[in-house]
Short mmCIF file of C-alpha atoms and ligand atoms in Angstrom, two decimals:
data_model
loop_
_atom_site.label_atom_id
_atom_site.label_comp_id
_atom_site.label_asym_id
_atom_site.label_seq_id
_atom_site.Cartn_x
_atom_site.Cartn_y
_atom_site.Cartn_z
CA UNK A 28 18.01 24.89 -30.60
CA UNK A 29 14.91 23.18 -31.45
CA UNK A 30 14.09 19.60 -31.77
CA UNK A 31 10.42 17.64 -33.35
CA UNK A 32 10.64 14.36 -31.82
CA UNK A 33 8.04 12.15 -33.23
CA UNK A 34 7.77 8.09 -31.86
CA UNK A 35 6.03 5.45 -32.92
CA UNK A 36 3.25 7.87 -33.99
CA UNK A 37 0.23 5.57 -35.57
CA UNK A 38 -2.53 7.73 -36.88
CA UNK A 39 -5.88 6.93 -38.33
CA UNK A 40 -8.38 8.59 -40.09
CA UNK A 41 -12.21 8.38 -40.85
CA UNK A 42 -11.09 4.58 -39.21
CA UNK A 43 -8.43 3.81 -41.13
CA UNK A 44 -4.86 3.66 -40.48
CA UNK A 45 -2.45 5.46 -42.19
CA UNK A 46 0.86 6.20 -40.14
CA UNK A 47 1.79 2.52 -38.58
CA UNK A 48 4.60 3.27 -36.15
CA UNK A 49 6.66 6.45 -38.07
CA UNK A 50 9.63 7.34 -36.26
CA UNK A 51 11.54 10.91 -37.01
CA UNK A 52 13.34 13.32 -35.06
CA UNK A 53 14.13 16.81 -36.71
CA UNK A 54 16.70 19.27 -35.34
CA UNK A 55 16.65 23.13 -35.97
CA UNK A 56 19.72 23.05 -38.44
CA UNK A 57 18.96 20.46 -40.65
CA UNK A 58 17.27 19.56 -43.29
CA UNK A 59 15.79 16.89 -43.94
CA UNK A 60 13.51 14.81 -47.44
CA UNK A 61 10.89 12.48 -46.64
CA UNK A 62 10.08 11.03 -49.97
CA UNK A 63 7.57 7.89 -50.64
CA UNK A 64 5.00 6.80 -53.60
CA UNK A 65 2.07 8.55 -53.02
CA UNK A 66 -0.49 7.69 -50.82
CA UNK A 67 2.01 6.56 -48.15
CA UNK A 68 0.92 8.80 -45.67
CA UNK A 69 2.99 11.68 -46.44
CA UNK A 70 0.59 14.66 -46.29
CA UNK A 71 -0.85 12.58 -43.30
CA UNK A 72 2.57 13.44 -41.59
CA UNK A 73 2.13 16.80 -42.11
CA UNK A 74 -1.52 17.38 -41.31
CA UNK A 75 -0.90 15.22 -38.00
CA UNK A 76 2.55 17.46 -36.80
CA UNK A 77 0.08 20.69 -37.53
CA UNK A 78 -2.80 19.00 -35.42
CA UNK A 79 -5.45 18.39 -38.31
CA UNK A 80 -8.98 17.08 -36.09
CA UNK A 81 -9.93 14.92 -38.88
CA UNK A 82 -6.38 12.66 -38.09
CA UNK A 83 -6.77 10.90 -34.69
CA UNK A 84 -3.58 9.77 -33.32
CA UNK A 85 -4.10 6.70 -32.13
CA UNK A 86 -0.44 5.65 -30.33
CA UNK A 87 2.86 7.29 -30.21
CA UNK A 88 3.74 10.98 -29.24
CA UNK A 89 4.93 14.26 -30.56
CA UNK A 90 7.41 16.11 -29.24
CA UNK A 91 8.77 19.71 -29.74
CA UNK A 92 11.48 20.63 -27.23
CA UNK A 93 10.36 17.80 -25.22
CA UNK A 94 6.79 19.18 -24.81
CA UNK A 95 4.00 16.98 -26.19
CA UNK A 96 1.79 18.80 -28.45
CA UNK A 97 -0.41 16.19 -29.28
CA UNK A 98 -3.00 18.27 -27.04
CA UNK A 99 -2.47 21.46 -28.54
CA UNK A 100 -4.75 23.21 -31.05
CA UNK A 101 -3.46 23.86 -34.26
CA UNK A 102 -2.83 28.05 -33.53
CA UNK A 103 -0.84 26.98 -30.28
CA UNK A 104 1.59 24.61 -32.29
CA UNK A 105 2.19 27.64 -35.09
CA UNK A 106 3.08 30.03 -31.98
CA UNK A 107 5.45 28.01 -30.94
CA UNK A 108 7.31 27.65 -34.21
CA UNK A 109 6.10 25.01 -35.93
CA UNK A 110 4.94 25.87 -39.74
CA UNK A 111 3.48 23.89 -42.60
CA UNK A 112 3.72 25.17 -46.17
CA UNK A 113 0.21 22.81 -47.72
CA UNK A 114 0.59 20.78 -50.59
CA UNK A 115 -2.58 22.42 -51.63
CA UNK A 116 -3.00 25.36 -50.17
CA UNK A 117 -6.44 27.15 -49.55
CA UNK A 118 -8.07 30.02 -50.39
CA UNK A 119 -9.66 32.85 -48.19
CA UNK A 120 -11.96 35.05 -50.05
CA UNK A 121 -11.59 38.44 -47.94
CA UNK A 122 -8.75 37.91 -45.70
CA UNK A 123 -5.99 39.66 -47.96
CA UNK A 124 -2.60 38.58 -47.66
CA UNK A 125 -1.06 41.30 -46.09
CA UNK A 126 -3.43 41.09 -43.42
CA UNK A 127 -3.05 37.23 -42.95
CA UNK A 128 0.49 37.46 -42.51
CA UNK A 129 0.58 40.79 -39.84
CA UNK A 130 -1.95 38.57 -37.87
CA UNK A 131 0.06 35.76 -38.07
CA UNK A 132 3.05 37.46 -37.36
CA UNK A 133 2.17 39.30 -34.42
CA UNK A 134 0.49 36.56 -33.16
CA UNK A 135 3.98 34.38 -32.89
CA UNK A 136 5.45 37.26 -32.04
CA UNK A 137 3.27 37.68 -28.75
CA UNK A 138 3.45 33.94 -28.14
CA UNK A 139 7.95 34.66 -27.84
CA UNK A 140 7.51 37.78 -26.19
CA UNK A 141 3.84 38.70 -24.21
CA UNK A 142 4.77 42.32 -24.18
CA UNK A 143 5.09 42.58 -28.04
CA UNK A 144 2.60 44.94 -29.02
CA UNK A 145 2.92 43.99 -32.87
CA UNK A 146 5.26 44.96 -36.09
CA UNK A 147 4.93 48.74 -36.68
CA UNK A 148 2.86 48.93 -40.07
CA UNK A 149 5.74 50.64 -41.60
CA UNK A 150 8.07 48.25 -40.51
CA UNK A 151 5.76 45.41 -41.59
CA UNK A 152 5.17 46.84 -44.95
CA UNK A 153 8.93 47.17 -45.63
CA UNK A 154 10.06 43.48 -44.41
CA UNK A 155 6.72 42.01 -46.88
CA UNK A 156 8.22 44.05 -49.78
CA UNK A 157 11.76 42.80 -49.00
CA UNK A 158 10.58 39.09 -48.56
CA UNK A 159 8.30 39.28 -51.79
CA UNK A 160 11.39 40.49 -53.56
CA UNK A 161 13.54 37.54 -52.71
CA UNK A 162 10.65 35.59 -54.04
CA UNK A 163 10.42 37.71 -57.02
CA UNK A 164 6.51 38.50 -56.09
CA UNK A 165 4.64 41.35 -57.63
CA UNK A 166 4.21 43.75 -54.60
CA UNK A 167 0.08 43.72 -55.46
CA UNK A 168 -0.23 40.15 -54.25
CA UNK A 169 -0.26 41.78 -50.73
CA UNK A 170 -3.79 42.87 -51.32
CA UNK A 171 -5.30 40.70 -52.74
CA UNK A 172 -7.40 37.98 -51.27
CA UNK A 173 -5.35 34.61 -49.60
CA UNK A 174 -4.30 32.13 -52.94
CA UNK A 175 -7.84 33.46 -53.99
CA UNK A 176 -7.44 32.85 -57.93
CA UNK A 177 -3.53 32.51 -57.34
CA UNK A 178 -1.78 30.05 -59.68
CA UNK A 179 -0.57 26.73 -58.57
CA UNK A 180 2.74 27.92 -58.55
CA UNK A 181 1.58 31.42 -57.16
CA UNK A 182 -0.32 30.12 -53.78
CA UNK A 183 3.24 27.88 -53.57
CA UNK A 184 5.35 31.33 -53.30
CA UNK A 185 2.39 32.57 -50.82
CA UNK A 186 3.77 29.94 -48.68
CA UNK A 187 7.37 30.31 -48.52
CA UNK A 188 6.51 34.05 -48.04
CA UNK A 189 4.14 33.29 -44.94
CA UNK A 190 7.16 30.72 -43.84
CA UNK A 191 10.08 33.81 -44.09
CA UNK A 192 7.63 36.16 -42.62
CA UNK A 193 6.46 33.80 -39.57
CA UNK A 194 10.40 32.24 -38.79
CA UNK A 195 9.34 29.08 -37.73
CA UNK A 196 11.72 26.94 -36.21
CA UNK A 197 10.70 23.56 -37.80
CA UNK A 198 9.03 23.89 -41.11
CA UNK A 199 7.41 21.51 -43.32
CA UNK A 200 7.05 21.58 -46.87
CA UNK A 201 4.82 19.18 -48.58
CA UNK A 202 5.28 18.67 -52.00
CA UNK A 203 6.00 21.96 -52.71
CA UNK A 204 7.69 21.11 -55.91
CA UNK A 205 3.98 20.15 -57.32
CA UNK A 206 2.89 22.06 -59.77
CA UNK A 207 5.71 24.15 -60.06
CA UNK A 208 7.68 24.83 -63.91
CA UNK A 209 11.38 24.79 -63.75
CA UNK A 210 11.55 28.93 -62.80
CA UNK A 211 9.02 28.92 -60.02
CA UNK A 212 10.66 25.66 -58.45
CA UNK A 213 14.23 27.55 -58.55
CA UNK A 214 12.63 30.54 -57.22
CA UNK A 215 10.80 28.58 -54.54
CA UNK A 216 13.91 26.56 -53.52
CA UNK A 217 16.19 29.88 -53.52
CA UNK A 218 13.67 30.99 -50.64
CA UNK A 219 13.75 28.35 -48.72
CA UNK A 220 17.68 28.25 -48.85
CA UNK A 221 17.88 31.65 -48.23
CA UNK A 222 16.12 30.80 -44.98
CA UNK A 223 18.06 27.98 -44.14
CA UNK A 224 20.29 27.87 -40.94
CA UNK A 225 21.17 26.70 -37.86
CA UNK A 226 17.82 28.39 -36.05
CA UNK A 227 15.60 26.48 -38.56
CA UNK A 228 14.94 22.68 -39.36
CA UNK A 229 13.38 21.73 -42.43
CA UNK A 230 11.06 18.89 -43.57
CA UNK A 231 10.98 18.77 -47.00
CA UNK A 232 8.24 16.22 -48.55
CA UNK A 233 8.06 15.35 -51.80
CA UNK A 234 7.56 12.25 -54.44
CA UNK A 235 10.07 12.85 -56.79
CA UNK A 236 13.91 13.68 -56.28
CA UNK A 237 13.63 17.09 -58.50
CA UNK A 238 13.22 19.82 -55.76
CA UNK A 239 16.07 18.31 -53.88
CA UNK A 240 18.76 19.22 -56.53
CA UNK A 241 17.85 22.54 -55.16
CA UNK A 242 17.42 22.21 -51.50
CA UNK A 243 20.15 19.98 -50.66
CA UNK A 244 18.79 17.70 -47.74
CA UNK A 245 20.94 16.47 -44.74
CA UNK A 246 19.25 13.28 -44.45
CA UNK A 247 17.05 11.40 -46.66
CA UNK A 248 14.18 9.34 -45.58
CA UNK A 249 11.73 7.37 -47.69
CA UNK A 250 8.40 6.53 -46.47
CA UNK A 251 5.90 3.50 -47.26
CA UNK A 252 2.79 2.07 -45.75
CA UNK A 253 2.81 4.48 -42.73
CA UNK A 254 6.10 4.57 -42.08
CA UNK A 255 10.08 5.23 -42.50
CA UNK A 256 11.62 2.41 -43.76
CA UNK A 257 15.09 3.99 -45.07
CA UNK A 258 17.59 6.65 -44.08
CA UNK A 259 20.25 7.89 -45.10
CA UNK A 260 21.98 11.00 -46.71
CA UNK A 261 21.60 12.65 -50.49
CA UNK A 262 22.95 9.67 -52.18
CA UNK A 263 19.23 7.42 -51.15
CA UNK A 264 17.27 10.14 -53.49
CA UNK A 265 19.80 10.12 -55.99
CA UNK A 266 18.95 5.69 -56.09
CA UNK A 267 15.58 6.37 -56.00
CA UNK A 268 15.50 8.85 -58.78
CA UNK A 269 17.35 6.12 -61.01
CA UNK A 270 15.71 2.85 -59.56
CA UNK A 271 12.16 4.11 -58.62
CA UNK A 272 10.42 3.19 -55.46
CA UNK A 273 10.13 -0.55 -56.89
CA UNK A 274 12.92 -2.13 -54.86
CA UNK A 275 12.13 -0.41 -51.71
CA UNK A 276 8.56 -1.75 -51.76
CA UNK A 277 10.13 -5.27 -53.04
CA UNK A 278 12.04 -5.25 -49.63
CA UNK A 279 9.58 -4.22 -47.11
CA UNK A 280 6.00 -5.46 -49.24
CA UNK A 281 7.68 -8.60 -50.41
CA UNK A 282 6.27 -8.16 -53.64
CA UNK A 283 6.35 -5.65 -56.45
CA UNK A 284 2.79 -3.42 -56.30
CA UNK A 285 2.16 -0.90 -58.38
CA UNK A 286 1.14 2.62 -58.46
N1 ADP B 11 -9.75 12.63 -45.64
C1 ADP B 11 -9.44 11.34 -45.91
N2 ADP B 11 -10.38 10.37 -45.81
C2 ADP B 11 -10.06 9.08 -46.08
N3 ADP B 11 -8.86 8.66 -46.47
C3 ADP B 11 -7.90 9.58 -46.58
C4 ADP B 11 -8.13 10.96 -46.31
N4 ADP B 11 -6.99 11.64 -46.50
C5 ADP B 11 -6.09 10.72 -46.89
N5 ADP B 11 -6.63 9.49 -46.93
C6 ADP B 11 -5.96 8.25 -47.35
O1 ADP B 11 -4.79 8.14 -46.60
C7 ADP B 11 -3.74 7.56 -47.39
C8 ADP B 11 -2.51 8.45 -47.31
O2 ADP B 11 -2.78 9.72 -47.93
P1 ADP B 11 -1.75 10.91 -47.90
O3 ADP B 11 -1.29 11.13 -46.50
O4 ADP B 11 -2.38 12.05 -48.59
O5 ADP B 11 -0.55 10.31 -48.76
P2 ADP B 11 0.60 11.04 -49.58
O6 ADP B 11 0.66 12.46 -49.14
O7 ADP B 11 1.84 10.25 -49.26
O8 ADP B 11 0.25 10.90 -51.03
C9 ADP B 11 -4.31 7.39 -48.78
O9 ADP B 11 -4.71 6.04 -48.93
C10 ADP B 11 -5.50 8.32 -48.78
O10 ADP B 11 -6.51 7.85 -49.65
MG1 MG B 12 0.55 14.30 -50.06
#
């Protein structure tokens, strides 16, 4: 079992701070939303559990199975099982995705077991074609160059295909549902159910309440200014699809802002 334990984790950047005091702890097993207006500090989150050097933690800690990764570089954190799926993912002109993902994968693979010496080719080849399948992928995406030209809602299925080929244990999503038509986001959220289960948590991020008709969370936690004000379980995104973020920010900003 795995367990991201994040405390009073404050985190600036270029100066400014974003993440005031965000408290979370994700277990392999569940799932859970983390929803908030935007701006919040949401994609902050994410960037900071994956060890982005532009966001400087400034107070607090990160845990993962009790070890504090605040240290570690951002390769050493997706060895040990920790995966983020971007809310805008990037392109790499050259690096095609078949390649990507065998370096990738034998690269986690090593960091469980030293003495791997790497997926067979075949084998490789067979388990991409299986997991592009279940994603309903064309098998020529796997040579072509990383999300380079890929629709928004293409570079979105590269991700959950990099997430069931790597098997993180603690995955985050953010916004994943963005730019995504009705299909794609029921394709999408059929992958990441499919990978669901008790050896992976899930942190699914995301502004509005849609995706999570699909992926039902465990817990629900809303986010604003930096940091999680609510929890609780499905029935919190079901209010805040119907009443908006408006009262949330009435009770914790004392005033209606908008945006
Ligand atoms: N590279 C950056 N430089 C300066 N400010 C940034 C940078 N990235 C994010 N911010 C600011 O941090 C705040 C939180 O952004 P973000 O984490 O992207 O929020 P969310 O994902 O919830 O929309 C915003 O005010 C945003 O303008
Ligand atoms: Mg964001």
């Amino acid at each position: 079992m795995s367990v991201l334990e994040i405390r009073n984790l404050h985190v600036s950047i270029e100066g400014k701070e974003i993440l005031k005091g965000l408290d979370l702890t994700v277990k392999s097993g569940e799932v859970h939303a983390i929803m908030g207006p935007n701006g919040t500090g949401k994609s902050t989150l994410s960037y900071t559990i994956m060890g982005h050097p532009a966001y400087e933690v400034t107070d607090g800690e990160i845990l993962f199975n009790g070890q504090n990764i605040l240290e570690m570089e951002t390769d050493e954190r997706s060895r040990l099982g920790l995966f983020l799926a971007f809310q805008y993912p990037v392109a790499i002109p050259g690096v095609t995705l078949a390649n990507f993902l065998r370096t990738a994968l034998n690269a986690r693979r090593k960091a469980v077991n030293p003495e791997d010496k790497g997926m067979p080719i075949p084998e490789f080849r067979k388990m991409l074609k299986e997991k592009m399948d279940m994603l309903r992928m064309d098998h020529a995406f796997a040579g072509r160059y990383l999300n380079d030209g890929f629709s928004g809602g293409e570079k979105k299925r590269a991700e959950i295909l990099q997430m069931a080929t790597l098997k993180p244990e603690i995955a985050v999503l953010d916004e994943t549902d963005s730019g995504l038509d009705i299909d794609a986001l029921r394709i999408v959220s059929e992958g990441v159910n499919t990978l669901r289960g008790k050896d992976l948590g899930v942190m699914v991020i995301t502004h509005y309440q849609r995706i999570l008709n699909y992926i039902q969370p465990d817990f629900v936690h809303v986010m604003l200014g930096g940091r999680i004000v609510e929890s609780g379980g499905p029935e919190l995104a079901l209010s805040l699809e119907e009443h908006g973020y408006e009262w949330v920010r009435e009770k914790y900003e004392g005033e209606a802002v908008n945006g």
